[in-house]
mmJSON file of the N, C-alpha and C atoms, coordinates in Angstrom:
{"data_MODEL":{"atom_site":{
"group_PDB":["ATOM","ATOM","ATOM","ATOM","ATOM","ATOM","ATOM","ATOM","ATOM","ATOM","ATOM","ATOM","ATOM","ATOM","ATOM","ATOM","ATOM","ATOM","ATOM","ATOM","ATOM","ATOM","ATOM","ATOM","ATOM","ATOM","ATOM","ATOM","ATOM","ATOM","ATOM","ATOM","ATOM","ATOM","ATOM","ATOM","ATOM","ATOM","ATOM","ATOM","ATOM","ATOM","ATOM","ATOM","ATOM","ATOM","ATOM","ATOM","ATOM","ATOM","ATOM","ATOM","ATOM","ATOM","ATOM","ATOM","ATOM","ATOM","ATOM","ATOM","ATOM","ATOM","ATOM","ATOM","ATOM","ATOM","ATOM","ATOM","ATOM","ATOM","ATOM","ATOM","ATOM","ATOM","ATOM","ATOM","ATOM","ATOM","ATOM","ATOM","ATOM","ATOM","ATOM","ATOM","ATOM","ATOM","ATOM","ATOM","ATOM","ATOM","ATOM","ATOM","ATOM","ATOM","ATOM","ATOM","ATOM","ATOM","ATOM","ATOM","ATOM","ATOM","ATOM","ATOM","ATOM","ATOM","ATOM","ATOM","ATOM","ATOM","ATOM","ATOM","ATOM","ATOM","ATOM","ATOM","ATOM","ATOM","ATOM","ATOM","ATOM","ATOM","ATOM","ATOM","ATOM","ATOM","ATOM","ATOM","ATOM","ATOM","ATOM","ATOM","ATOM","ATOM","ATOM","ATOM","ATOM","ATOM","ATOM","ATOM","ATOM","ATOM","ATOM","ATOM","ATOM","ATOM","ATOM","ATOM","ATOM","ATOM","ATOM","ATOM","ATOM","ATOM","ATOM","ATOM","ATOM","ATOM","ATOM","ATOM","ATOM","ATOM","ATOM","ATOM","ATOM","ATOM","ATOM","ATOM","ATOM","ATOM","ATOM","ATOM","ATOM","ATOM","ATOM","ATOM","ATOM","ATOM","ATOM","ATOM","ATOM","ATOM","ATOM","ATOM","ATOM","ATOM","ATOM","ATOM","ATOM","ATOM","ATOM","ATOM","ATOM","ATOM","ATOM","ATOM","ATOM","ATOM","ATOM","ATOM","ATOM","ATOM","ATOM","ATOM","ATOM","ATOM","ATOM","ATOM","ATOM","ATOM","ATOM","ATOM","ATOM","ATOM","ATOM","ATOM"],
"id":[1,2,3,4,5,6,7,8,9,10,11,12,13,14,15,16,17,18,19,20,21,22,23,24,25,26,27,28,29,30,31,32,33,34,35,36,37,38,39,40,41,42,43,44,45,46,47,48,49,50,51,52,53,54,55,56,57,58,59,60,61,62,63,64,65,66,67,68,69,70,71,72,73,74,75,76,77,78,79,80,81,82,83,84,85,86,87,88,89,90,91,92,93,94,95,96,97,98,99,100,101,102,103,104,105,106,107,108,109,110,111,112,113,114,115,116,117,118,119,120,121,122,123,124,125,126,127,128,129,130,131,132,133,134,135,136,137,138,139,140,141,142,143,144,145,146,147,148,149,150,151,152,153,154,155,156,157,158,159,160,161,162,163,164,165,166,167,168,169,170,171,172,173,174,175,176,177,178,179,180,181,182,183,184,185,186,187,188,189,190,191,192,193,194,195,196,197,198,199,200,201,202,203,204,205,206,207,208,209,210,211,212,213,214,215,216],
"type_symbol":["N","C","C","N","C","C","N","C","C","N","C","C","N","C","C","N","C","C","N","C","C","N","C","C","N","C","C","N","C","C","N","C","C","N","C","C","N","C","C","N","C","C","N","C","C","N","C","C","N","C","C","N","C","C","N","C","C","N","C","C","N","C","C","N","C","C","N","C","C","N","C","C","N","C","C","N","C","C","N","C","C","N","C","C","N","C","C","N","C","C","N","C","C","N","C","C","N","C","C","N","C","C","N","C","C","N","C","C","N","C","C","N","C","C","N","C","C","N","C","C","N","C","C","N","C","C","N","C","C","N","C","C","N","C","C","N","C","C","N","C","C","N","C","C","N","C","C","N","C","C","N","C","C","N","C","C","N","C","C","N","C","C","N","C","C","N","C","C","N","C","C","N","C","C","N","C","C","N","C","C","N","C","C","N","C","C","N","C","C","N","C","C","N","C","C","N","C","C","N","C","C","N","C","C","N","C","C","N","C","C","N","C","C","N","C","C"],
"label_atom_id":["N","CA","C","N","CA","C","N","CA","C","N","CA","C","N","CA","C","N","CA","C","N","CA","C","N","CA","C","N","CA","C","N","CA","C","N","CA","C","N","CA","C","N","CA","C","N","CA","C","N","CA","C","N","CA","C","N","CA","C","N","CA","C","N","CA","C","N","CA","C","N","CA","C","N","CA","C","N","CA","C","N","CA","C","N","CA","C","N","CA","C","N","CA","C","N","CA","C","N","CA","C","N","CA","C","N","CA","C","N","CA","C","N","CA","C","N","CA","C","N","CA","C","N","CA","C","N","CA","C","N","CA","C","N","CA","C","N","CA","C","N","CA","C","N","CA","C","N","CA","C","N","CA","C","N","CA","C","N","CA","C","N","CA","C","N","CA","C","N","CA","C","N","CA","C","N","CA","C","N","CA","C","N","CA","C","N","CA","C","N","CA","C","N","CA","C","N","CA","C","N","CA","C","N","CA","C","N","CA","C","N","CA","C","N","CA","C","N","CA","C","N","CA","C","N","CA","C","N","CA","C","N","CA","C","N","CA","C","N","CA","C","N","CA","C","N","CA","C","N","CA","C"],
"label_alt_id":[null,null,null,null,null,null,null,null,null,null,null,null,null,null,null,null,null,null,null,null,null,null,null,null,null,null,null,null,null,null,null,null,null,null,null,null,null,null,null,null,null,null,null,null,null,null,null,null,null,null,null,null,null,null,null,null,null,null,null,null,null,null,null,null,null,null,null,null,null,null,null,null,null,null,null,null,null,null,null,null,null,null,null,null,null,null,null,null,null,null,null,null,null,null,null,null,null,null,null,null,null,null,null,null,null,null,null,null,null,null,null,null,null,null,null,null,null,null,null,null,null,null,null,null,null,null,null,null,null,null,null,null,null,null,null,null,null,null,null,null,null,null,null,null,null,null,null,null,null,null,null,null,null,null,null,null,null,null,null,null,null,null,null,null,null,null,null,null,null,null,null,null,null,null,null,null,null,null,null,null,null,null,null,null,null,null,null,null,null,null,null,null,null,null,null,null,null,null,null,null,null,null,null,null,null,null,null,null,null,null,null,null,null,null,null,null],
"label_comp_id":["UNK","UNK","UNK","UNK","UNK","UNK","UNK","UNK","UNK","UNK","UNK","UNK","UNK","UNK","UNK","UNK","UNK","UNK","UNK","UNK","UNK","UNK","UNK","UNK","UNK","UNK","UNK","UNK","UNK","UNK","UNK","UNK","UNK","UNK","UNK","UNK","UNK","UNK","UNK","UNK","UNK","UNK","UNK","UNK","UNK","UNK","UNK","UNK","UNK","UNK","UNK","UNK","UNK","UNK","UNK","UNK","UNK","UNK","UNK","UNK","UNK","UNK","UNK","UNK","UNK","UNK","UNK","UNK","UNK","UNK","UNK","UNK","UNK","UNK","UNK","UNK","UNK","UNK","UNK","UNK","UNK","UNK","UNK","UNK","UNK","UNK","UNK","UNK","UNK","UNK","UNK","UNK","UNK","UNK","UNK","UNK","UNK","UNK","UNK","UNK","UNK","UNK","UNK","UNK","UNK","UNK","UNK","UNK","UNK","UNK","UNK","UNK","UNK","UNK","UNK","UNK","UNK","UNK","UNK","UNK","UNK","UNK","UNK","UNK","UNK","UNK","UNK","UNK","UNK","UNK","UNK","UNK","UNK","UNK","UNK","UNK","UNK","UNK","UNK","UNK","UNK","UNK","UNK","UNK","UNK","UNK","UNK","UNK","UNK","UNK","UNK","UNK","UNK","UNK","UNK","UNK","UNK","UNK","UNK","UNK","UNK","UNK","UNK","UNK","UNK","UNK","UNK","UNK","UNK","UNK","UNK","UNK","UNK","UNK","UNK","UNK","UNK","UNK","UNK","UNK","UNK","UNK","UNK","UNK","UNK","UNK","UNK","UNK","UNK","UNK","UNK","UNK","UNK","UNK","UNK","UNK","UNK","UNK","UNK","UNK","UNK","UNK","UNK","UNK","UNK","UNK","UNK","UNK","UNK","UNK","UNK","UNK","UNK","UNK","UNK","UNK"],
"label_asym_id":["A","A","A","A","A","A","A","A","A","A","A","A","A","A","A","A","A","A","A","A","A","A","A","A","A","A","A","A","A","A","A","A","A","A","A","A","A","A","A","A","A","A","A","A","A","A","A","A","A","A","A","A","A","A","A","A","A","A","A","A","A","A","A","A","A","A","A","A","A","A","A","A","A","A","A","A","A","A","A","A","A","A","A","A","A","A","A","A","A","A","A","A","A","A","A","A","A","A","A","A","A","A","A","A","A","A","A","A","A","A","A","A","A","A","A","A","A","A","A","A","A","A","A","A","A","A","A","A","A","A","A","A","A","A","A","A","A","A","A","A","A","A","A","A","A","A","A","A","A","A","A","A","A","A","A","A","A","A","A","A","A","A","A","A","A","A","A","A","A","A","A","A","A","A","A","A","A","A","A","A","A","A","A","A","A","A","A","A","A","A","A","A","A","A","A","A","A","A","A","A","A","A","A","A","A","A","A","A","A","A","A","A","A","A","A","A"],
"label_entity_id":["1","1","1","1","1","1","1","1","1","1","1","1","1","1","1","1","1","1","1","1","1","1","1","1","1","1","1","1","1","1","1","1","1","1","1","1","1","1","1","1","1","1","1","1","1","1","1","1","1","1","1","1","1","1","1","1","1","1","1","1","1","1","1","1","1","1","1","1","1","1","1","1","1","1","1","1","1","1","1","1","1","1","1","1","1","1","1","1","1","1","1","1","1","1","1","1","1","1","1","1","1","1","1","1","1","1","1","1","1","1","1","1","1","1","1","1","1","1","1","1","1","1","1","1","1","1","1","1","1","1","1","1","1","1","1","1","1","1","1","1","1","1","1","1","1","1","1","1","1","1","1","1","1","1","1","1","1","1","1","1","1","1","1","1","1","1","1","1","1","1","1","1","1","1","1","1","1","1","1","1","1","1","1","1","1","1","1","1","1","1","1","1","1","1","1","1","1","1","1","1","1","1","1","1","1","1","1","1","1","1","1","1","1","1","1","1"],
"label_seq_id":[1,1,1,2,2,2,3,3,3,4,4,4,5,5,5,6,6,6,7,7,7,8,8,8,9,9,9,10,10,10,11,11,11,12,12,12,13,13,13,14,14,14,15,15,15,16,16,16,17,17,17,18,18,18,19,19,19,20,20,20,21,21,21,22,22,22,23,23,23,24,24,24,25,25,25,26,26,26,27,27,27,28,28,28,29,29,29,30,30,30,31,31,31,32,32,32,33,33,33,34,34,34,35,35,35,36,36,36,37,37,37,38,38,38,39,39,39,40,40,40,41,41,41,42,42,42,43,43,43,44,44,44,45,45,45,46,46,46,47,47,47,48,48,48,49,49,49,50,50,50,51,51,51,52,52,52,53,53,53,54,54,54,55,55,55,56,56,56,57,57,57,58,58,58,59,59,59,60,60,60,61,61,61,62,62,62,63,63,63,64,64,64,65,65,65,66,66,66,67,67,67,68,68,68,69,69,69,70,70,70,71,71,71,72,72,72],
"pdbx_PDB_ins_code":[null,null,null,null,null,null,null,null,null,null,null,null,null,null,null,null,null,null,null,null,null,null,null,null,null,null,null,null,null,null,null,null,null,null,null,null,null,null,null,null,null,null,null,null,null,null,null,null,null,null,null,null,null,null,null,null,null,null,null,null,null,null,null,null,null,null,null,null,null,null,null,null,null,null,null,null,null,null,null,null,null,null,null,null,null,null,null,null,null,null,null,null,null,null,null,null,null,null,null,null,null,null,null,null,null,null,null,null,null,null,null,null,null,null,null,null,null,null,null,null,null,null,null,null,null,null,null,null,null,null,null,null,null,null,null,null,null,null,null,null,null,null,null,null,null,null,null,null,null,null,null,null,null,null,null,null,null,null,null,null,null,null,null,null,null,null,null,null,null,null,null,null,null,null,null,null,null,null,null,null,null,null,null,null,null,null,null,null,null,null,null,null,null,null,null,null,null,null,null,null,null,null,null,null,null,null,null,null,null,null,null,null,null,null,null,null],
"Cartn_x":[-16.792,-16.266,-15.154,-15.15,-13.881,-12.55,-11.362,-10.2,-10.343,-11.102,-10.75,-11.697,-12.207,-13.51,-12.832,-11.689,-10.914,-9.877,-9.445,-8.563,-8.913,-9.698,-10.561,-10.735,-11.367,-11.874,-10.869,-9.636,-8.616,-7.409,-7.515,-7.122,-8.013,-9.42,-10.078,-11.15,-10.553,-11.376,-10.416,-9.472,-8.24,-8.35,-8.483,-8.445,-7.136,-5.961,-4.545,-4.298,-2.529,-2.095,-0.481,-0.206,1.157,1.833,3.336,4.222,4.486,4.566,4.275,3.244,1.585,0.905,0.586,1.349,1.15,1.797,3.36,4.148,4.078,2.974,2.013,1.25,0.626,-0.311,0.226,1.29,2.154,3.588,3.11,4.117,5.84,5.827,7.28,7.984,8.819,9.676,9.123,9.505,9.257,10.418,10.902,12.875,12.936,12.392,12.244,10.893,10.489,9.438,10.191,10.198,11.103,11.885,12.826,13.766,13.068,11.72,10.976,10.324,10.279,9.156,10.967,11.691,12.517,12.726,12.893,13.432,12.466,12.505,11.803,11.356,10.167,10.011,8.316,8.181,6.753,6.137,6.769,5.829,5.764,6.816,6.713,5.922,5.901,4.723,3.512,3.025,1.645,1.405,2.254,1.743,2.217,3.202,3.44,2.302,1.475,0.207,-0.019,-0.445,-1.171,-1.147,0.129,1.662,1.096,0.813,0.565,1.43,2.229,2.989,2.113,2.495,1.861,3.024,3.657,5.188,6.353,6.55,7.714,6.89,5.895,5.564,4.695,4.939,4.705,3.058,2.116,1.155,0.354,-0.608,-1.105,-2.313,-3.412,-4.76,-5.209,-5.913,-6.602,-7.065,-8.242,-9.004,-8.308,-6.996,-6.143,-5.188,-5.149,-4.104,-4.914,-6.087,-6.863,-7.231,-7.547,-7.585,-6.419,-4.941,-3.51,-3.961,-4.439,-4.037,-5.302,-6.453,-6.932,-6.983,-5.97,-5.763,-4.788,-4.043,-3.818,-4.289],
"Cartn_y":[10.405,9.272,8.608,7.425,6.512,6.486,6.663,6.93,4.96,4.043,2.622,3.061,3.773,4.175,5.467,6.485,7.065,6.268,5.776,4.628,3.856,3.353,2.807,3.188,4.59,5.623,6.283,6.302,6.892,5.492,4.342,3.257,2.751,3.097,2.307,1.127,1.217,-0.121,-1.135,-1.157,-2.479,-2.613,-4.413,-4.765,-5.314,-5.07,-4.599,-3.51,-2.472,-1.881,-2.37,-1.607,-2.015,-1.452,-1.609,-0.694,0.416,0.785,2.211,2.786,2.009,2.98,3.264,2.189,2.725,3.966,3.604,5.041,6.202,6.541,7.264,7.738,7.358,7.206,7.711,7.328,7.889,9.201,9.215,10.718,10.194,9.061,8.739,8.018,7.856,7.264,5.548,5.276,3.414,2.778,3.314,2.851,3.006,4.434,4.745,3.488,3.555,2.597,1.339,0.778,-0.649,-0.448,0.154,0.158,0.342,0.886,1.428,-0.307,-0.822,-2.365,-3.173,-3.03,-4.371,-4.016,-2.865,-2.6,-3.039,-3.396,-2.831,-1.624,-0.629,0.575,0.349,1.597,1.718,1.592,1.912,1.958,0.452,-0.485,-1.746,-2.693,-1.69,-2.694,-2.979,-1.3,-1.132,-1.996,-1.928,-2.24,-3.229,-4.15,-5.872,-6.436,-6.55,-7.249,-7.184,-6.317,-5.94,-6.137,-7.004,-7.632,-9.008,-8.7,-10.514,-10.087,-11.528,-11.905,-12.851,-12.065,-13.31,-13.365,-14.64,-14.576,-13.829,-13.092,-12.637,-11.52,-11.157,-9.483,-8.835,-8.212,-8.051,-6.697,-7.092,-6.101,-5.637,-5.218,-4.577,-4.411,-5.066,-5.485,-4.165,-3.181,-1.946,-1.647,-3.051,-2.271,-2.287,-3.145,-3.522,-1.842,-1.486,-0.285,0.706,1.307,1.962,1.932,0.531,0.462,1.321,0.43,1.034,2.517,3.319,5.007,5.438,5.0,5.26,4.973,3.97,3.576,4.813,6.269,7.397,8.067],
"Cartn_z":[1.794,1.056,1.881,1.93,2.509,1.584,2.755,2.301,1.336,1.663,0.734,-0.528,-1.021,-1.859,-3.219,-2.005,-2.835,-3.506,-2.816,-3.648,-4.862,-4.587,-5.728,-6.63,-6.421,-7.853,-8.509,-8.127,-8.162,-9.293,-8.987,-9.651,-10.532,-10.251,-11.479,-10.747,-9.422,-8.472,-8.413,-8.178,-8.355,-7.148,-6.749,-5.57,-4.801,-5.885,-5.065,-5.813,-5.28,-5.805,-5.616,-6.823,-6.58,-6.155,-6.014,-5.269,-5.274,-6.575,-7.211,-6.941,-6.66,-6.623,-5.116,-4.262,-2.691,-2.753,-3.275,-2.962,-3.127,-4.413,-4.494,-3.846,-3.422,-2.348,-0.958,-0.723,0.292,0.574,-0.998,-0.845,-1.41,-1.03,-1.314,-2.712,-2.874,-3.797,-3.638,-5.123,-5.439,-4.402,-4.422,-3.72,-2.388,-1.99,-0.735,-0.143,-0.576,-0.036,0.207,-0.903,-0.698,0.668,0.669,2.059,3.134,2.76,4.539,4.744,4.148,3.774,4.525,4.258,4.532,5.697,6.614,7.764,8.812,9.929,10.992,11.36,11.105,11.816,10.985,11.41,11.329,10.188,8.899,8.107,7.625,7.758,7.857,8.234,9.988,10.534,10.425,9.468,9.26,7.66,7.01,5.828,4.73,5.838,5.535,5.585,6.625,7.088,5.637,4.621,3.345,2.574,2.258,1.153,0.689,-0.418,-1.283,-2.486,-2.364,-3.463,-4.422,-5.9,-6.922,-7.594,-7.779,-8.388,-8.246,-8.964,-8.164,-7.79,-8.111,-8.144,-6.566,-6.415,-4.777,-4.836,-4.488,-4.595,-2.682,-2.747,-1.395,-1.837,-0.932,-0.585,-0.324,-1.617,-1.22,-0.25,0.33,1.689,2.999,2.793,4.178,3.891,2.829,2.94,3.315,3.026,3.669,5.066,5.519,7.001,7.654,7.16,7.534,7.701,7.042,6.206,7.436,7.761,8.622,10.253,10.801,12.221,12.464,11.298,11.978,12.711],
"occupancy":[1.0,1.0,1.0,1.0,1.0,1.0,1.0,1.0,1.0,1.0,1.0,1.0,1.0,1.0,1.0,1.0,1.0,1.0,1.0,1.0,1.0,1.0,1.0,1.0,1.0,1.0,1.0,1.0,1.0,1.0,1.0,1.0,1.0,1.0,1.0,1.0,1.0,1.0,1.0,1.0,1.0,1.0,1.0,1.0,1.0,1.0,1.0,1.0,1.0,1.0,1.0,1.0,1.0,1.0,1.0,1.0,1.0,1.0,1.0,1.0,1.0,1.0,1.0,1.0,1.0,1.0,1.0,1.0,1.0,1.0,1.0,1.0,1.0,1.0,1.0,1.0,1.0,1.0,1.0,1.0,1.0,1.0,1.0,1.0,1.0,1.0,1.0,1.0,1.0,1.0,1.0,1.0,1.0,1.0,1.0,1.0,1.0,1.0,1.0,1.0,1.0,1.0,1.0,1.0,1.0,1.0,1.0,1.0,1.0,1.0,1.0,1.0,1.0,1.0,1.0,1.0,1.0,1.0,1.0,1.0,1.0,1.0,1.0,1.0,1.0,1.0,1.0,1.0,1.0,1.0,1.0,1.0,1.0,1.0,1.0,1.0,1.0,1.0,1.0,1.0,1.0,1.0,1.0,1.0,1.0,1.0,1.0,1.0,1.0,1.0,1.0,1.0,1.0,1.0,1.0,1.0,1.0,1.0,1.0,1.0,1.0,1.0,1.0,1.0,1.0,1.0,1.0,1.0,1.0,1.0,1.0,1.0,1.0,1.0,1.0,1.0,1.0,1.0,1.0,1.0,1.0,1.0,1.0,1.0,1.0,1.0,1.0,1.0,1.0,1.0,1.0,1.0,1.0,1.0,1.0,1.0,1.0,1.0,1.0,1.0,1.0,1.0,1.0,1.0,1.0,1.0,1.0,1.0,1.0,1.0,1.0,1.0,1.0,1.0,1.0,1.0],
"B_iso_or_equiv":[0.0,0.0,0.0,0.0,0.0,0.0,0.0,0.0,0.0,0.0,0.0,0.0,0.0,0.0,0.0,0.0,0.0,0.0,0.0,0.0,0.0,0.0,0.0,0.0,0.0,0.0,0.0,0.0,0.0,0.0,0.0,0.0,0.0,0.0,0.0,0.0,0.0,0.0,0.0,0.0,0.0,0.0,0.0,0.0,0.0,0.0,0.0,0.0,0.0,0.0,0.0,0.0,0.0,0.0,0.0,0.0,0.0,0.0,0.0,0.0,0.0,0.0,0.0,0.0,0.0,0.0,0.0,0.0,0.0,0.0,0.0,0.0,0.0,0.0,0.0,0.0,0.0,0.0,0.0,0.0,0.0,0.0,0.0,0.0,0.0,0.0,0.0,0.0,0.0,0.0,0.0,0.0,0.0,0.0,0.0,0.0,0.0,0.0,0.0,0.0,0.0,0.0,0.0,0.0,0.0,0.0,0.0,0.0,0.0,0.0,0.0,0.0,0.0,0.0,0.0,0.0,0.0,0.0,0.0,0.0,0.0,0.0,0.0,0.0,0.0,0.0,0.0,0.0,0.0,0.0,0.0,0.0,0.0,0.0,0.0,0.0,0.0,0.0,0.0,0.0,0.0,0.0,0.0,0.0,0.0,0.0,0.0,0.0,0.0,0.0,0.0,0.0,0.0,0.0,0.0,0.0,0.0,0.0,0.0,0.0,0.0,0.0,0.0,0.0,0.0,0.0,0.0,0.0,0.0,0.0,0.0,0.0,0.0,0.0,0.0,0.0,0.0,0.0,0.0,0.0,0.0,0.0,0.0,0.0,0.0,0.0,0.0,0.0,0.0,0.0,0.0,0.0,0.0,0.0,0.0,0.0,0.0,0.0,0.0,0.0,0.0,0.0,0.0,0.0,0.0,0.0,0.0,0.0,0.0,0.0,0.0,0.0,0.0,0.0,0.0,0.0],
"pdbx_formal_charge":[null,null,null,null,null,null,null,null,null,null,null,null,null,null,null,null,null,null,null,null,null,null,null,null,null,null,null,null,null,null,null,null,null,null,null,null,null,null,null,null,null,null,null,null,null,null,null,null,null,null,null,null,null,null,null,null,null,null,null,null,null,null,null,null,null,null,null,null,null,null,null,null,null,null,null,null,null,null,null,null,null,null,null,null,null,null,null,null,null,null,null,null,null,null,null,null,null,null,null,null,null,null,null,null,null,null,null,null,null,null,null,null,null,null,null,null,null,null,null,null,null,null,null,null,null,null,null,null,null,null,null,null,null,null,null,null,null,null,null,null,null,null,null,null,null,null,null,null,null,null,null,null,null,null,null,null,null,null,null,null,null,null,null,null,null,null,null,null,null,null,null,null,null,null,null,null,null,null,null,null,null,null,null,null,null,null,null,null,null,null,null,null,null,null,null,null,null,null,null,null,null,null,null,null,null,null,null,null,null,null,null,null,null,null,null,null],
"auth_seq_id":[1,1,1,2,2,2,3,3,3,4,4,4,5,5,5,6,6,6,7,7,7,8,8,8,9,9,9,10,10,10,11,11,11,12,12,12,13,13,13,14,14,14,15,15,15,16,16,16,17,17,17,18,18,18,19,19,19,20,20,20,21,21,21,22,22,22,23,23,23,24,24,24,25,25,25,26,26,26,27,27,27,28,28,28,29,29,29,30,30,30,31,31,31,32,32,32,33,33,33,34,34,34,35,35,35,36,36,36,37,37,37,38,38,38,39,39,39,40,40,40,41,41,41,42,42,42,43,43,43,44,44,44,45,45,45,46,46,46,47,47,47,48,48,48,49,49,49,50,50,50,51,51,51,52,52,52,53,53,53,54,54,54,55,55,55,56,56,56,57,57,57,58,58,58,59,59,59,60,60,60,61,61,61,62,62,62,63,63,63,64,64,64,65,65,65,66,66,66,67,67,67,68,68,68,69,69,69,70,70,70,71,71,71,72,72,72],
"auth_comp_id":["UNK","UNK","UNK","UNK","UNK","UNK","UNK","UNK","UNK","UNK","UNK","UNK","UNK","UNK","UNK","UNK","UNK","UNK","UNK","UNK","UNK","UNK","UNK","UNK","UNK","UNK","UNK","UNK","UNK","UNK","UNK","UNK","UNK","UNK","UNK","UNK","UNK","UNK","UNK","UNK","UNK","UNK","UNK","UNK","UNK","UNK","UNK","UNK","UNK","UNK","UNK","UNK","UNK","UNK","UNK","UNK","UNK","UNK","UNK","UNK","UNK","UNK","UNK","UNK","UNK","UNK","UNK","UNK","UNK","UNK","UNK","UNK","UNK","UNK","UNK","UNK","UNK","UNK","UNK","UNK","UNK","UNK","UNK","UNK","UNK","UNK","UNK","UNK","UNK","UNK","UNK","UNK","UNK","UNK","UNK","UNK","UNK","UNK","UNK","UNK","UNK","UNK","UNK","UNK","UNK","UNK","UNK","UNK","UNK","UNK","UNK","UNK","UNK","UNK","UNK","UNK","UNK","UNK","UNK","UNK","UNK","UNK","UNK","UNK","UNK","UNK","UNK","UNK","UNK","UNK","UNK","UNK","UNK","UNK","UNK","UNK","UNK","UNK","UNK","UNK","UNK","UNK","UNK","UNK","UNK","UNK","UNK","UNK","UNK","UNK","UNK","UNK","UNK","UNK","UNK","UNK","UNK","UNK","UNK","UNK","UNK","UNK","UNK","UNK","UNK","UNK","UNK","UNK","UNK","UNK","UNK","UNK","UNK","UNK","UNK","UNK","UNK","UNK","UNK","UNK","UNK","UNK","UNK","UNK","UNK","UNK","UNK","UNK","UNK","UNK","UNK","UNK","UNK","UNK","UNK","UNK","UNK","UNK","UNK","UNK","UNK","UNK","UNK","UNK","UNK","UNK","UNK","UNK","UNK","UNK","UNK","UNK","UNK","UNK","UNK","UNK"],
"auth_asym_id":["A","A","A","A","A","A","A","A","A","A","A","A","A","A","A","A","A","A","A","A","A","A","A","A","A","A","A","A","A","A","A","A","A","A","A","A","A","A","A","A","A","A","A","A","A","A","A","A","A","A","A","A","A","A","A","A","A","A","A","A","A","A","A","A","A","A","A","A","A","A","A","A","A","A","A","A","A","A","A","A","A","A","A","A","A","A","A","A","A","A","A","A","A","A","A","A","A","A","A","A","A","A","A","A","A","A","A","A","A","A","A","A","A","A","A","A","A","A","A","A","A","A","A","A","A","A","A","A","A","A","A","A","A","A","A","A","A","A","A","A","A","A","A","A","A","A","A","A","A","A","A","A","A","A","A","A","A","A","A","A","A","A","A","A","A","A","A","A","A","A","A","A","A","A","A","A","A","A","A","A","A","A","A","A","A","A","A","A","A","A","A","A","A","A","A","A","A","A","A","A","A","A","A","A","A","A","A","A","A","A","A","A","A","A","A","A"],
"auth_atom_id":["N","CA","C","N","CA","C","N","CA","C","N","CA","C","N","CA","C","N","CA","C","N","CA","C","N","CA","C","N","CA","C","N","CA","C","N","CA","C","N","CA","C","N","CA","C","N","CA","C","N","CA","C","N","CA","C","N","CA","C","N","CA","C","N","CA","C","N","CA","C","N","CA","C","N","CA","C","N","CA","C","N","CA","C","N","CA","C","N","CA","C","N","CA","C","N","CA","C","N","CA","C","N","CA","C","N","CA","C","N","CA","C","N","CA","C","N","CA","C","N","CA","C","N","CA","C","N","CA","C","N","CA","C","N","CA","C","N","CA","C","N","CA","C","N","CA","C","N","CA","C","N","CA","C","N","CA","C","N","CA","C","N","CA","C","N","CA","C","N","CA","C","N","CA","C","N","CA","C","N","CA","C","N","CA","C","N","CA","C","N","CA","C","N","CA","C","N","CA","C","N","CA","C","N","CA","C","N","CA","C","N","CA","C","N","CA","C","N","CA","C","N","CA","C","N","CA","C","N","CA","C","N","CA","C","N","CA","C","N","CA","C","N","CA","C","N","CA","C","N","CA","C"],
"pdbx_PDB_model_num":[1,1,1,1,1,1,1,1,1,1,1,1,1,1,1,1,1,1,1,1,1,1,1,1,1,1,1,1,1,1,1,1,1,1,1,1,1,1,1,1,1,1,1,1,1,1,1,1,1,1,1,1,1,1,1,1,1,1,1,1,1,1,1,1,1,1,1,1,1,1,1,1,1,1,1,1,1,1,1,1,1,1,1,1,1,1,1,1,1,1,1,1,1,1,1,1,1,1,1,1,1,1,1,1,1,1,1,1,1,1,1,1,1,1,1,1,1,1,1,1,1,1,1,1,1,1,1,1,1,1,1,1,1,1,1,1,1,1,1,1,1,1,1,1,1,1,1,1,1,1,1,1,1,1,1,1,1,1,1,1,1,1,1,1,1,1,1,1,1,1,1,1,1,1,1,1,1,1,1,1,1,1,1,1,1,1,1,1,1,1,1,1,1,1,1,1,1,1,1,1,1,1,1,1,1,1,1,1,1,1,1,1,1,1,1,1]
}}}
């Protein structure tokens, strides 16, 4: 199964996630995340590209975060 396929089945099939559920996804804190997203460093670089804003609310393009989770 594809790490974009677990995701999916795991949310329901949502074709973003939100911040919470990346951080999830990544082991870390809602907060901790935020600060890794504003800085320059890596986890930034991988997973701005992924970042759509709808109003104020900030979400991440499932199959672009999977790509991210697999160019490890």
């Amino acid at each position: 199964m594809s790490t974009e396929q677990d995701i999916k089945d795991k949310y329901h099939g949502a074709p973003l996630l939100s911040i919470e559920q990346l951080a999830e996804i990544l082991l870390r804190s809602k907060d901790g995340l935020r600060l890794s997203l504003c800085g320059d460093n890596e986890v930034s670089r991988k997973f701005l590209p992924c970042k759509l804003k709808i109003g104020r609310r900030v979400y991440f393009r499932t199959s672009e975060v999977a790509k991210a989770l697999d160019q490890d």
